Amino acid sequence: MIPHTSKKHALALDFGGTKLAAGVVNIETGEISALVRKSTPAEQGAQATLQTMLAAGQEAVKRSGLESQILRVGVSFGGPVSKDRTTVLHSHHVADWDGIRLTDQISQVFGIPAYMDNDANAAALGEWHFGAGKGAENMVYIQVSTGVGAGLILNGQLFRGSALAGEFGHIIVQPGGPRCACGRFGCVESLCSGWALARDGKAALREAPLHSPLRELCAGDLDQISAKTVIEACRRGDAQAEAILQRAFTGLAIGIANVVSLFDPDTLVLGGGVTRAQDVLLRFLEPALQEYLHPLSKGRFVLKFSELNGMETLLGAALLA
Ligand SMILES: [Zn+2]
């Protein structure tokens, strides 16, 4: 039997806007040996979310049986973090996170050092090391889930700017468009994020015909409408859902065209829950990319989907450690 080397396991914690995940990751192979998932108690605020996550982390450590070999914690946070990556700047989805020194609190509980980055940067690292971005020199990872973000690998390194690089979700692509979580109007996130699609689906239901796929899928109940409902309604030929997704993914395509012009990536990876509906996404995204990409950018990069089944953020968090 080959003895375990002490440096290859890390506890990874992924703070998402709707879901929390904790796992023990072998950072050489990407194998996750214990995975604990919880819903984010978003309405109860930051402290409740933190307590839920700490309990999940402890459970993951215990279940992995590797307690003595875990020497670091890697943390992905669903929102911007400070330049020194110790402190949460803000969460658009859960109240009271601003200014919390998250790495200190986590390291105190587990008694080992903790390292943090935002979720899109973590996911970009995960995808670059273990997934669709393997071998890329210049890679843009775009995450479309509850919120929208991006992680940039430039010249073979994660690019953080002065702290906030990669806030792709808040590039304005439709001036005067819908209000965004950031308070402005027409950001990418305000058009194609999970919350934006749910908002548009609910608005559509109020004006939906008596018989429509959208109405049937949610049995006429506004609260049942999520991004998934809108995507499924579109698959069933719902005209309102098609219009919502046409606008949403056109906005995404304009954002992508701008980012491609700026960074000239060789690889562009799409990840996050909304991008798992590849059939529906590509139906709107491909023609919009043809329309909005600079002619010289066409054919210069490969468009890929995440290959890590939603685990890219957790795996990337482990790599931070
Ligand atoms: Zn915004």
PDB file of C-alpha atoms and ligand atoms in Angstrom:
ATOM      1  CA  MET A   1       0.000   0.000   0.000  1.00  0.00           C
ATOM      2  CA  ILE A   2       1.280   3.435  -0.918  1.00  0.00           C
ATOM      3  CA  PRO A   3       1.325   5.718   2.125  1.00  0.00           C
ATOM      4  CA  HIS A   4      -0.697   8.926   1.839  1.00  0.00           C
ATOM      5  CA  THR A   5       1.409  12.024   1.500  1.00  0.00           C
ATOM      6  CA  SER A   6       0.097  14.695   3.802  1.00  0.00           C
ATOM      7  CA  LYS A   7      -0.141  17.500   1.273  1.00  0.00           C
ATOM      8  CA  LYS A   8      -2.562  16.116  -1.246  1.00  0.00           C
ATOM      9  CA  HIS A   9      -5.847  16.429   0.609  1.00  0.00           C
ATOM     10  CA  ALA A  10      -7.712  19.641   1.287  1.00  0.00           C
ATOM     11  CA  LEU A  11     -11.092  20.459   2.716  1.00  0.00           C
ATOM     12  CA  ALA A  12     -13.040  22.477   0.142  1.00  0.00           C
ATOM     13  CA  LEU A  13     -16.010  24.701   0.992  1.00  0.00           C
ATOM     14  CA  ASP A  14     -18.241  26.194  -1.700  1.00  0.00           C
ATOM     15  CA  PHE A  15     -20.573  29.009  -0.595  1.00  0.00           C
ATOM     16  CA  GLY A  16     -23.178  29.399  -3.361  1.00  0.00           C
ATOM     17  CA  GLY A  17     -26.172  31.710  -3.478  1.00  0.00           C
ATOM     18  CA  THR A  18     -28.604  28.796  -3.241  1.00  0.00           C
ATOM     19  CA  LYS A  19     -26.408  25.796  -2.361  1.00  0.00           C
ATOM     20  CA  LEU A  20     -23.549  25.006  -0.018  1.00  0.00           C
ATOM     21  CA  ALA A  21     -21.104  22.161  -0.613  1.00  0.00           C
ATOM     22  CA  ALA A  22     -18.242  20.779   1.463  1.00  0.00           C
ATOM     23  CA  GLY A  23     -15.890  17.984   0.443  1.00  0.00           C
ATOM     24  CA  VAL A  24     -12.461  16.517   0.984  1.00  0.00           C
ATOM     25  CA  VAL A  25     -10.526  16.662  -2.258  1.00  0.00           C
ATOM     26  CA  ASN A  26      -7.392  14.896  -3.421  1.00  0.00           C
ATOM     27  CA  ILE A  27      -5.800  17.826  -5.238  1.00  0.00           C
ATOM     28  CA  GLU A  28      -3.572  15.575  -7.359  1.00  0.00           C
ATOM     29  CA  THR A  29      -6.408  13.558  -8.867  1.00  0.00           C
ATOM     30  CA  GLY A  30      -9.504  15.717  -8.291  1.00  0.00           C
ATOM     31  CA  GLU A  31     -11.165  12.873  -6.434  1.00  0.00           C
ATOM     32  CA  ILE A  32     -13.756  14.021  -3.877  1.00  0.00           C
ATOM     33  CA  SER A  33     -13.846  11.571  -0.983  1.00  0.00           C
ATOM     34  CA  ALA A  34     -16.721  13.004   1.063  1.00  0.00           C
ATOM     35  CA  LEU A  35     -19.345  15.393  -0.246  1.00  0.00           C
ATOM     36  CA  VAL A  36     -21.911  17.123   1.945  1.00  0.00           C
ATOM     37  CA  ARG A  37     -24.504  19.423   0.359  1.00  0.00           C
ATOM     38  CA  LYS A  38     -26.950  21.801   2.007  1.00  0.00           C
ATOM     39  CA  SER A  39     -29.328  24.498   0.851  1.00  0.00           C
ATOM     40  CA  THR A  40     -28.124  28.028   1.608  1.00  0.00           C
ATOM     41  CA  PRO A  41     -30.366  29.427   4.373  1.00  0.00           C
ATOM     42  CA  ALA A  42     -30.290  32.687   2.403  1.00  0.00           C
ATOM     43  CA  GLU A  43     -33.225  34.349   4.135  1.00  0.00           C
ATOM     44  CA  GLN A  44     -31.538  33.834   7.527  1.00  0.00           C
ATOM     45  CA  GLY A  45     -28.449  35.797   6.509  1.00  0.00           C
ATOM     46  CA  ALA A  46     -24.692  35.349   6.681  1.00  0.00           C
ATOM     47  CA  GLN A  47     -24.196  33.932  10.175  1.00  0.00           C
ATOM     48  CA  ALA A  48     -26.735  31.140   9.689  1.00  0.00           C
ATOM     49  CA  THR A  49     -25.159  30.353   6.315  1.00  0.00           C
ATOM     50  CA  LEU A  50     -21.696  30.223   7.876  1.00  0.00           C
ATOM     51  CA  GLN A  51     -22.838  27.939  10.720  1.00  0.00           C
ATOM     52  CA  THR A  52     -24.527  25.575   8.236  1.00  0.00           C
ATOM     53  CA  MET A  53     -21.341  25.436   6.184  1.00  0.00           C
ATOM     54  CA  LEU A  54     -19.056  24.856   9.184  1.00  0.00           C
ATOM     55  CA  ALA A  55     -21.222  21.914  10.229  1.00  0.00           C
ATOM     56  CA  ALA A  56     -21.134  20.551   6.665  1.00  0.00           C
ATOM     57  CA  GLY A  57     -17.342  20.903   6.610  1.00  0.00           C
ATOM     58  CA  GLN A  58     -16.964  19.042   9.880  1.00  0.00           C
ATOM     59  CA  GLU A  59     -19.223  16.284   8.625  1.00  0.00           C
ATOM     60  CA  ALA A  60     -17.199  15.990   5.399  1.00  0.00           C
ATOM     61  CA  VAL A  61     -13.913  15.731   7.334  1.00  0.00           C
ATOM     62  CA  LYS A  62     -15.341  13.069   9.590  1.00  0.00           C
ATOM     63  CA  ARG A  63     -16.846  11.042   6.760  1.00  0.00           C
ATOM     64  CA  SER A  64     -13.635  11.152   4.724  1.00  0.00           C
ATOM     65  CA  GLY A  65     -11.641   9.457   7.499  1.00  0.00           C
ATOM     66  CA  LEU A  66      -8.691  11.654   6.478  1.00  0.00           C
ATOM     67  CA  GLU A  67      -8.837  14.114   9.358  1.00  0.00           C
ATOM     68  CA  SER A  68      -5.136  13.937  10.259  1.00  0.00           C
ATOM     69  CA  GLN A  69      -4.088  14.447   6.636  1.00  0.00           C
ATOM     70  CA  ILE A  70      -6.082  17.583   5.855  1.00  0.00           C
ATOM     71  CA  LEU A  71      -3.751  20.521   6.432  1.00  0.00           C
ATOM     72  CA  ARG A  72      -5.588  23.289   4.564  1.00  0.00           C
ATOM     73  CA  VAL A  73      -9.043  24.587   3.738  1.00  0.00           C
ATOM     74  CA  GLY A  74      -9.927  26.120   0.366  1.00  0.00           C
ATOM     75  CA  VAL A  75     -12.978  28.348   0.221  1.00  0.00           C
ATOM     76  CA  SER A  76     -15.036  29.516  -2.728  1.00  0.00           C
ATOM     77  CA  PHE A  77     -17.365  32.416  -2.003  1.00  0.00           C
ATOM     78  CA  GLY A  78     -20.273  33.409  -4.236  1.00  0.00           C
ATOM     79  CA  GLY A  79     -19.441  37.097  -4.435  1.00  0.00           C
ATOM     80  CA  PRO A  80     -16.495  39.492  -4.509  1.00  0.00           C
ATOM     81  CA  VAL A  81     -13.727  39.139  -1.910  1.00  0.00           C
ATOM     82  CA  SER A  82     -10.987  41.539  -0.781  1.00  0.00           C
ATOM     83  CA  LYS A  83      -7.669  41.848  -2.598  1.00  0.00           C
ATOM     84  CA  ASP A  84      -5.870  39.872   0.132  1.00  0.00           C
ATOM     85  CA  ARG A  85      -8.660  37.275  -0.143  1.00  0.00           C
ATOM     86  CA  THR A  86      -9.425  37.092   3.565  1.00  0.00           C
ATOM     87  CA  THR A  87     -12.632  39.123   3.670  1.00  0.00           C
ATOM     88  CA  VAL A  88     -15.991  39.033   1.926  1.00  0.00           C
ATOM     89  CA  LEU A  89     -16.818  42.316   0.219  1.00  0.00           C
ATOM     90  CA  HIS A  90     -20.437  41.539  -0.609  1.00  0.00           C
ATOM     91  CA  SER A  91     -23.027  38.935  -1.493  1.00  0.00           C
ATOM     92  CA  HIS A  92     -25.823  39.925  -3.848  1.00  0.00           C
ATOM     93  CA  HIS A  93     -27.876  36.951  -2.660  1.00  0.00           C
ATOM     94  CA  VAL A  94     -27.452  36.686   1.127  1.00  0.00           C
ATOM     95  CA  ALA A  95     -27.619  39.645   3.546  1.00  0.00           C
ATOM     96  CA  ASP A  96     -24.970  40.782   6.061  1.00  0.00           C
ATOM     97  CA  TRP A  97     -21.849  39.261   4.515  1.00  0.00           C
ATOM     98  CA  ASP A  98     -20.057  42.580   3.958  1.00  0.00           C
ATOM     99  CA  GLY A  99     -16.744  42.788   5.816  1.00  0.00           C
ATOM    100  CA  ILE A 100     -16.786  39.291   7.333  1.00  0.00           C
ATOM    101  CA  ARG A 101     -13.233  37.932   7.695  1.00  0.00           C
ATOM    102  CA  LEU A 102     -14.212  34.515   6.471  1.00  0.00           C
ATOM    103  CA  THR A 103     -10.807  32.841   6.249  1.00  0.00           C
ATOM    104  CA  ASP A 104     -10.043  33.743   9.912  1.00  0.00           C
ATOM    105  CA  GLN A 105     -13.324  32.296  11.123  1.00  0.00           C
ATOM    106  CA  ILE A 106     -12.922  29.092   9.126  1.00  0.00           C
ATOM    107  CA  SER A 107      -9.321  28.619  10.135  1.00  0.00           C
ATOM    108  CA  GLN A 108     -10.203  29.041  13.804  1.00  0.00           C
ATOM    109  CA  VAL A 109     -12.873  26.350  13.632  1.00  0.00           C
ATOM    110  CA  PHE A 110     -10.753  23.798  11.776  1.00  0.00           C
ATOM    111  CA  GLY A 111      -7.406  24.767  13.311  1.00  0.00           C
ATOM    112  CA  ILE A 112      -5.651  24.908   9.922  1.00  0.00           C
ATOM    113  CA  PRO A 113      -5.015  27.737   7.402  1.00  0.00           C
ATOM    114  CA  ALA A 114      -7.820  28.734   5.035  1.00  0.00           C
ATOM    115  CA  TYR A 115      -7.523  30.273   1.549  1.00  0.00           C
ATOM    116  CA  MET A 116     -10.377  31.920  -0.342  1.00  0.00           C
ATOM    117  CA  ASP A 117     -11.401  33.292  -3.711  1.00  0.00           C
ATOM    118  CA  ASN A 118     -14.674  34.117  -5.431  1.00  0.00           C
ATOM    119  CA  ASP A 119     -16.653  31.285  -6.988  1.00  0.00           C
ATOM    120  CA  ALA A 120     -15.953  32.127 -10.616  1.00  0.00           C
ATOM    121  CA  ASN A 121     -12.185  32.219 -10.017  1.00  0.00           C
ATOM    122  CA  ALA A 122     -12.367  28.942  -8.112  1.00  0.00           C
ATOM    123  CA  ALA A 123     -14.431  27.317 -10.857  1.00  0.00           C
ATOM    124  CA  ALA A 124     -12.038  28.596 -13.520  1.00  0.00           C
ATOM    125  CA  LEU A 125      -9.125  26.988 -11.655  1.00  0.00           C
ATOM    126  CA  GLY A 126     -11.070  23.737 -11.288  1.00  0.00           C
ATOM    127  CA  GLU A 127     -11.975  23.634 -14.954  1.00  0.00           C
ATOM    128  CA  TRP A 128      -8.446  24.572 -16.021  1.00  0.00           C
ATOM    129  CA  HIS A 129      -6.770  21.842 -13.915  1.00  0.00           C
ATOM    130  CA  PHE A 130      -9.274  19.021 -14.166  1.00  0.00           C
ATOM    131  CA  GLY A 131     -11.853  19.814 -16.864  1.00  0.00           C
ATOM    132  CA  ALA A 132     -12.602  21.425 -20.218  1.00  0.00           C
ATOM    133  CA  GLY A 133      -9.828  24.016 -19.917  1.00  0.00           C
ATOM    134  CA  LYS A 134      -6.944  21.572 -19.453  1.00  0.00           C
ATOM    135  CA  GLY A 135      -3.918  22.744 -21.409  1.00  0.00           C
ATOM    136  CA  ALA A 136      -5.346  26.174 -22.260  1.00  0.00           C
ATOM    137  CA  GLU A 137      -2.943  29.125 -22.169  1.00  0.00           C
ATOM    138  CA  ASN A 138      -5.634  31.805 -22.269  1.00  0.00           C
ATOM    139  CA  MET A 139      -9.002  30.671 -21.006  1.00  0.00           C
ATOM    140  CA  VAL A 140     -12.178  32.505 -20.107  1.00  0.00           C
ATOM    141  CA  TYR A 141     -14.508  30.566 -17.839  1.00  0.00           C
ATOM    142  CA  ILE A 142     -18.042  31.938 -17.685  1.00  0.00           C
ATOM    143  CA  GLN A 143     -20.396  30.755 -14.992  1.00  0.00           C
ATOM    144  CA  VAL A 144     -24.127  31.209 -15.487  1.00  0.00           C
ATOM    145  CA  SER A 145     -25.972  30.029 -12.393  1.00  0.00           C
ATOM    146  CA  THR A 146     -27.861  31.932  -9.665  1.00  0.00           C
ATOM    147  CA  GLY A 147     -25.563  34.816 -10.574  1.00  0.00           C
ATOM    148  CA  VAL A 148     -23.145  35.271 -13.473  1.00  0.00           C
ATOM    149  CA  GLY A 149     -19.361  35.592 -13.184  1.00  0.00           C
ATOM    150  CA  ALA A 150     -16.153  34.796 -14.989  1.00  0.00           C
ATOM    151  CA  GLY A 151     -12.662  33.614 -14.177  1.00  0.00           C
ATOM    152  CA  LEU A 152      -9.755  34.564 -16.418  1.00  0.00           C
ATOM    153  CA  ILE A 153      -6.673  32.442 -17.028  1.00  0.00           C
ATOM    154  CA  LEU A 154      -4.258  34.704 -18.900  1.00  0.00           C
ATOM    155  CA  ASN A 155      -0.779  33.604 -19.968  1.00  0.00           C
ATOM    156  CA  GLY A 156      -1.222  30.473 -17.873  1.00  0.00           C
ATOM    157  CA  GLN A 157      -2.209  32.245 -14.642  1.00  0.00           C
ATOM    158  CA  LEU A 158      -5.394  33.228 -12.881  1.00  0.00           C
ATOM    159  CA  PHE A 159      -5.845  36.973 -13.419  1.00  0.00           C
ATOM    160  CA  ARG A 160      -7.444  38.822 -10.503  1.00  0.00           C
ATOM    161  CA  GLY A 161      -6.803  42.445 -11.440  1.00  0.00           C
ATOM    162  CA  SER A 162      -6.785  44.638  -8.335  1.00  0.00           C
ATOM    163  CA  ALA A 163      -9.347  42.246  -6.776  1.00  0.00           C
ATOM    164  CA  LEU A 164     -12.502  42.432  -8.876  1.00  0.00           C
ATOM    165  CA  ALA A 165     -11.437  41.247 -12.330  1.00  0.00           C
ATOM    166  CA  GLY A 166     -13.837  38.857 -13.995  1.00  0.00           C
ATOM    167  CA  GLU A 167     -17.076  40.521 -12.902  1.00  0.00           C
ATOM    168  CA  PHE A 168     -18.484  39.502 -16.254  1.00  0.00           C
ATOM    169  CA  GLY A 169     -22.036  39.389 -14.900  1.00  0.00           C
ATOM    170  CA  HIS A 170     -21.992  43.141 -14.470  1.00  0.00           C
ATOM    171  CA  ILE A 171     -20.898  44.147 -17.947  1.00  0.00           C
ATOM    172  CA  ILE A 172     -23.789  46.193 -19.342  1.00  0.00           C
ATOM    173  CA  VAL A 173     -25.049  44.713 -22.593  1.00  0.00           C
ATOM    174  CA  GLN A 174     -28.495  46.290 -22.788  1.00  0.00           C
ATOM    175  CA  PRO A 175     -28.578  49.891 -21.559  1.00  0.00           C
ATOM    176  CA  GLY A 176     -31.968  50.604 -20.002  1.00  0.00           C
ATOM    177  CA  GLY A 177     -32.581  46.845 -19.668  1.00  0.00           C
ATOM    178  CA  PRO A 178     -33.894  45.095 -16.555  1.00  0.00           C
ATOM    179  CA  ARG A 179     -32.665  46.125 -13.116  1.00  0.00           C
ATOM    180  CA  CYS A 180     -29.686  44.095 -11.898  1.00  0.00           C
ATOM    181  CA  ALA A 181     -28.793  42.885  -8.390  1.00  0.00           C
ATOM    182  CA  CYS A 182     -26.022  45.519  -8.470  1.00  0.00           C
ATOM    183  CA  GLY A 183     -28.576  48.322  -8.836  1.00  0.00           C
ATOM    184  CA  ARG A 184     -27.809  49.170 -12.454  1.00  0.00           C
ATOM    185  CA  PHE A 185     -29.734  48.213 -15.576  1.00  0.00           C
ATOM    186  CA  GLY A 186     -29.030  45.773 -18.385  1.00  0.00           C
ATOM    187  CA  CYS A 187     -26.048  43.813 -16.998  1.00  0.00           C
ATOM    188  CA  VAL A 188     -25.440  40.299 -18.375  1.00  0.00           C
ATOM    189  CA  GLU A 189     -26.629  38.927 -15.027  1.00  0.00           C
ATOM    190  CA  SER A 190     -29.879  40.888 -15.201  1.00  0.00           C
ATOM    191  CA  LEU A 191     -30.720  39.041 -18.429  1.00  0.00           C
ATOM    192  CA  CYS A 192     -29.511  35.433 -18.267  1.00  0.00           C
ATOM    193  CA  SER A 193     -28.845  34.458 -14.618  1.00  0.00           C
ATOM    194  CA  GLY A 194     -31.021  31.917 -12.843  1.00  0.00           C
ATOM    195  CA  TRP A 195     -32.770  34.669 -10.898  1.00  0.00           C
ATOM    196  CA  ALA A 196     -33.358  36.771 -14.021  1.00  0.00           C
ATOM    197  CA  LEU A 197     -34.917  33.858 -15.915  1.00  0.00           C
ATOM    198  CA  ALA A 198     -37.180  33.079 -12.946  1.00  0.00           C
ATOM    199  CA  ARG A 199     -38.207  36.754 -12.719  1.00  0.00           C
ATOM    200  CA  ASP A 200     -39.018  36.877 -16.441  1.00  0.00           C
ATOM    201  CA  GLY A 201     -40.893  33.572 -16.258  1.00  0.00           C
ATOM    202  CA  LYS A 202     -43.070  34.903 -13.447  1.00  0.00           C
ATOM    203  CA  ALA A 203     -43.803  38.105 -15.339  1.00  0.00           C
ATOM    204  CA  ALA A 204     -44.687  36.059 -18.425  1.00  0.00           C
ATOM    205  CA  LEU A 205     -47.068  33.802 -16.499  1.00  0.00           C
ATOM    206  CA  ARG A 206     -49.168  36.828 -15.513  1.00  0.00           C
ATOM    207  CA  GLU A 207     -49.870  37.392 -19.198  1.00  0.00           C
ATOM    208  CA  ALA A 208     -49.750  33.796 -20.372  1.00  0.00           C
ATOM    209  CA  PRO A 209     -52.610  32.345 -22.401  1.00  0.00           C
ATOM    210  CA  LEU A 210     -54.956  29.967 -20.610  1.00  0.00           C
ATOM    211  CA  HIS A 211     -53.205  26.984 -22.167  1.00  0.00           C
ATOM    212  CA  SER A 212     -49.461  27.293 -22.553  1.00  0.00           C
ATOM    213  CA  PRO A 213     -46.527  25.022 -21.719  1.00  0.00           C
ATOM    214  CA  LEU A 214     -45.304  27.585 -19.181  1.00  0.00           C
ATOM    215  CA  ARG A 215     -48.629  27.637 -17.351  1.00  0.00           C
ATOM    216  CA  GLU A 216     -48.954  23.859 -17.466  1.00  0.00           C
ATOM    217  CA  LEU A 217     -45.432  23.245 -16.146  1.00  0.00           C
ATOM    218  CA  CYS A 218     -46.021  25.334 -13.036  1.00  0.00           C
ATOM    219  CA  ALA A 219     -49.739  24.456 -12.688  1.00  0.00           C
ATOM    220  CA  GLY A 220     -50.452  28.196 -12.765  1.00  0.00           C
ATOM    221  CA  ASP A 221     -48.402  28.751  -9.576  1.00  0.00           C
ATOM    222  CA  LEU A 222     -45.943  31.671  -9.754  1.00  0.00           C
ATOM    223  CA  ASP A 223     -43.821  30.230  -6.961  1.00  0.00           C
ATOM    224  CA  GLN A 224     -43.130  27.098  -8.997  1.00  0.00           C
ATOM    225  CA  ILE A 225     -41.372  29.048 -11.743  1.00  0.00           C
ATOM    226  CA  SER A 226     -37.583  28.803 -11.900  1.00  0.00           C
ATOM    227  CA  ALA A 227     -35.021  29.099 -14.677  1.00  0.00           C
ATOM    228  CA  LYS A 228     -35.551  25.367 -15.255  1.00  0.00           C
ATOM    229  CA  THR A 229     -39.287  25.892 -15.838  1.00  0.00           C
ATOM    230  CA  VAL A 230     -38.612  28.557 -18.458  1.00  0.00           C
ATOM    231  CA  ILE A 231     -36.043  26.349 -20.219  1.00  0.00           C
ATOM    232  CA  GLU A 232     -38.391  23.345 -20.233  1.00  0.00           C
ATOM    233  CA  ALA A 233     -41.290  25.488 -21.486  1.00  0.00           C
ATOM    234  CA  CYS A 234     -39.063  26.648 -24.349  1.00  0.00           C
ATOM    235  CA  ARG A 235     -38.289  23.018 -25.245  1.00  0.00           C
ATOM    236  CA  ARG A 236     -42.053  22.478 -25.481  1.00  0.00           C
ATOM    237  CA  GLY A 237     -42.471  25.377 -27.891  1.00  0.00           C
ATOM    238  CA  ASP A 238     -43.711  28.049 -25.473  1.00  0.00           C
ATOM    239  CA  ALA A 239     -43.505  31.395 -27.300  1.00  0.00           C
ATOM    240  CA  GLN A 240     -43.081  33.478 -24.152  1.00  0.00           C
ATOM    241  CA  ALA A 241     -40.259  31.268 -22.875  1.00  0.00           C
ATOM    242  CA  GLU A 242     -38.567  31.476 -26.281  1.00  0.00           C
ATOM    243  CA  ALA A 243     -38.677  35.274 -26.170  1.00  0.00           C
ATOM    244  CA  ILE A 244     -37.215  35.310 -22.650  1.00  0.00           C
ATOM    245  CA  LEU A 245     -34.345  33.016 -23.604  1.00  0.00           C
ATOM    246  CA  GLN A 246     -33.736  34.796 -26.893  1.00  0.00           C
ATOM    247  CA  ARG A 247     -33.166  38.052 -24.993  1.00  0.00           C
ATOM    248  CA  ALA A 248     -31.213  36.314 -22.218  1.00  0.00           C
ATOM    249  CA  PHE A 249     -28.742  34.452 -24.406  1.00  0.00           C
ATOM    250  CA  THR A 250     -28.362  37.321 -26.851  1.00  0.00           C
ATOM    251  CA  GLY A 251     -27.219  39.371 -23.855  1.00  0.00           C
ATOM    252  CA  LEU A 252     -24.816  36.571 -22.921  1.00  0.00           C
ATOM    253  CA  ALA A 253     -23.482  36.456 -26.499  1.00  0.00           C
ATOM    254  CA  ILE A 254     -22.842  40.216 -26.548  1.00  0.00           C
ATOM    255  CA  GLY A 255     -20.947  39.900 -23.276  1.00  0.00           C
ATOM    256  CA  ILE A 256     -18.907  36.995 -24.665  1.00  0.00           C
ATOM    257  CA  ALA A 257     -18.145  38.919 -27.873  1.00  0.00           C
ATOM    258  CA  ASN A 258     -16.814  41.837 -25.817  1.00  0.00           C
ATOM    259  CA  VAL A 259     -14.675  39.615 -23.596  1.00  0.00           C
ATOM    260  CA  VAL A 260     -13.276  37.739 -26.592  1.00  0.00           C
ATOM    261  CA  SER A 261     -12.299  41.047 -28.213  1.00  0.00           C
ATOM    262  CA  LEU A 262     -10.561  42.093 -25.004  1.00  0.00           C
ATOM    263  CA  PHE A 263      -8.609  38.920 -24.156  1.00  0.00           C
ATOM    264  CA  ASP A 264      -8.380  36.817 -27.347  1.00  0.00           C
ATOM    265  CA  PRO A 265      -8.732  33.503 -25.447  1.00  0.00           C
ATOM    266  CA  ASP A 266      -7.936  30.126 -27.018  1.00  0.00           C
ATOM    267  CA  THR A 267     -10.627  28.445 -24.905  1.00  0.00           C
ATOM    268  CA  LEU A 268     -13.958  29.652 -23.587  1.00  0.00           C
ATOM    269  CA  VAL A 269     -15.685  27.372 -21.087  1.00  0.00           C
ATOM    270  CA  LEU A 270     -19.323  27.745 -20.078  1.00  0.00           C
ATOM    271  CA  GLY A 271     -20.370  26.360 -16.710  1.00  0.00           C
ATOM    272  CA  GLY A 272     -23.062  26.768 -14.073  1.00  0.00           C
ATOM    273  CA  GLY A 273     -26.594  25.407 -13.783  1.00  0.00           C
ATOM    274  CA  VAL A 274     -28.145  27.419 -16.623  1.00  0.00           C
ATOM    275  CA  THR A 275     -25.532  26.167 -19.117  1.00  0.00           C
ATOM    276  CA  ARG A 276     -26.465  22.541 -18.487  1.00  0.00           C
ATOM    277  CA  ALA A 277     -29.404  23.103 -20.874  1.00  0.00           C
ATOM    278  CA  GLN A 278     -26.925  22.991 -23.760  1.00  0.00           C
ATOM    279  CA  ASP A 279     -29.557  22.332 -26.438  1.00  0.00           C
ATOM    280  CA  VAL A 280     -31.622  25.399 -25.592  1.00  0.00           C
ATOM    281  CA  LEU A 281     -28.608  27.593 -24.845  1.00  0.00           C
ATOM    282  CA  LEU A 282     -26.853  26.865 -28.142  1.00  0.00           C
ATOM    283  CA  ARG A 283     -30.025  27.402 -30.153  1.00  0.00           C
ATOM    284  CA  PHE A 284     -29.953  31.076 -29.149  1.00  0.00           C
ATOM    285  CA  LEU A 285     -26.277  31.605 -28.352  1.00  0.00           C
ATOM    286  CA  GLU A 286     -24.732  30.364 -31.599  1.00  0.00           C
ATOM    287  CA  PRO A 287     -26.611  32.674 -33.996  1.00  0.00           C
ATOM    288  CA  ALA A 288     -26.115  35.592 -31.611  1.00  0.00           C
ATOM    289  CA  LEU A 289     -22.362  34.905 -31.446  1.00  0.00           C
ATOM    290  CA  GLN A 290     -22.252  34.835 -35.249  1.00  0.00           C
ATOM    291  CA  GLU A 291     -23.924  38.231 -35.236  1.00  0.00           C
ATOM    292  CA  TYR A 292     -21.894  39.922 -32.479  1.00  0.00           C
ATOM    293  CA  LEU A 293     -18.377  38.428 -32.543  1.00  0.00           C
ATOM    294  CA  HIS A 294     -15.770  40.542 -34.296  1.00  0.00           C
ATOM    295  CA  PRO A 295     -15.071  38.916 -37.675  1.00  0.00           C
ATOM    296  CA  LEU A 296     -11.407  38.390 -36.716  1.00  0.00           C
ATOM    297  CA  SER A 297     -12.402  36.627 -33.474  1.00  0.00           C
ATOM    298  CA  LYS A 298     -14.468  33.965 -35.204  1.00  0.00           C
ATOM    299  CA  GLY A 299     -12.773  30.584 -35.242  1.00  0.00           C
ATOM    300  CA  ARG A 300      -9.973  31.754 -32.936  1.00  0.00           C
ATOM    301  CA  PHE A 301     -11.280  30.050 -29.799  1.00  0.00           C
ATOM    302  CA  VAL A 302     -13.046  26.825 -28.900  1.00  0.00           C
ATOM    303  CA  LEU A 303     -16.318  27.017 -27.012  1.00  0.00           C
ATOM    304  CA  LYS A 304     -16.646  24.203 -24.481  1.00  0.00           C
ATOM    305  CA  PHE A 305     -18.971  23.234 -21.689  1.00  0.00           C
ATOM    306  CA  SER A 306     -17.836  22.415 -18.177  1.00  0.00           C
ATOM    307  CA  GLU A 307     -16.835  18.767 -17.851  1.00  0.00           C
ATOM    308  CA  LEU A 308     -16.991  18.578 -14.084  1.00  0.00           C
ATOM    309  CA  ASN A 309     -20.729  18.187 -13.467  1.00  0.00           C
ATOM    310  CA  GLY A 310     -21.106  21.133 -11.154  1.00  0.00           C
ATOM    311  CA  MET A 311     -18.030  20.131  -9.114  1.00  0.00           C
ATOM    312  CA  GLU A 312     -15.688  22.688 -10.754  1.00  0.00           C
ATOM    313  CA  THR A 313     -16.127  25.252  -7.987  1.00  0.00           C
ATOM    314  CA  LEU A 314     -15.485  22.790  -5.178  1.00  0.00           C
ATOM    315  CA  LEU A 315     -12.462  21.349  -6.982  1.00  0.00           C
ATOM    316  CA  GLY A 316     -11.134  24.839  -7.638  1.00  0.00           C
ATOM    317  CA  ALA A 317     -11.625  25.769  -3.989  1.00  0.00           C
ATOM    318  CA  ALA A 318      -9.440  22.797  -3.058  1.00  0.00           C
ATOM    319  CA  LEU A 319      -6.752  24.035  -5.456  1.00  0.00           C
ATOM    320  CA  LEU A 320      -6.717  27.421  -3.681  1.00  0.00           C
ATOM    321  CA  ALA A 321      -5.484  25.570  -0.626  1.00  0.00           C
TER     322      ALA A 321
HETATM  323 ZN    ZN B   1     -25.161  44.210 -12.450  1.00  0.00          ZN
END
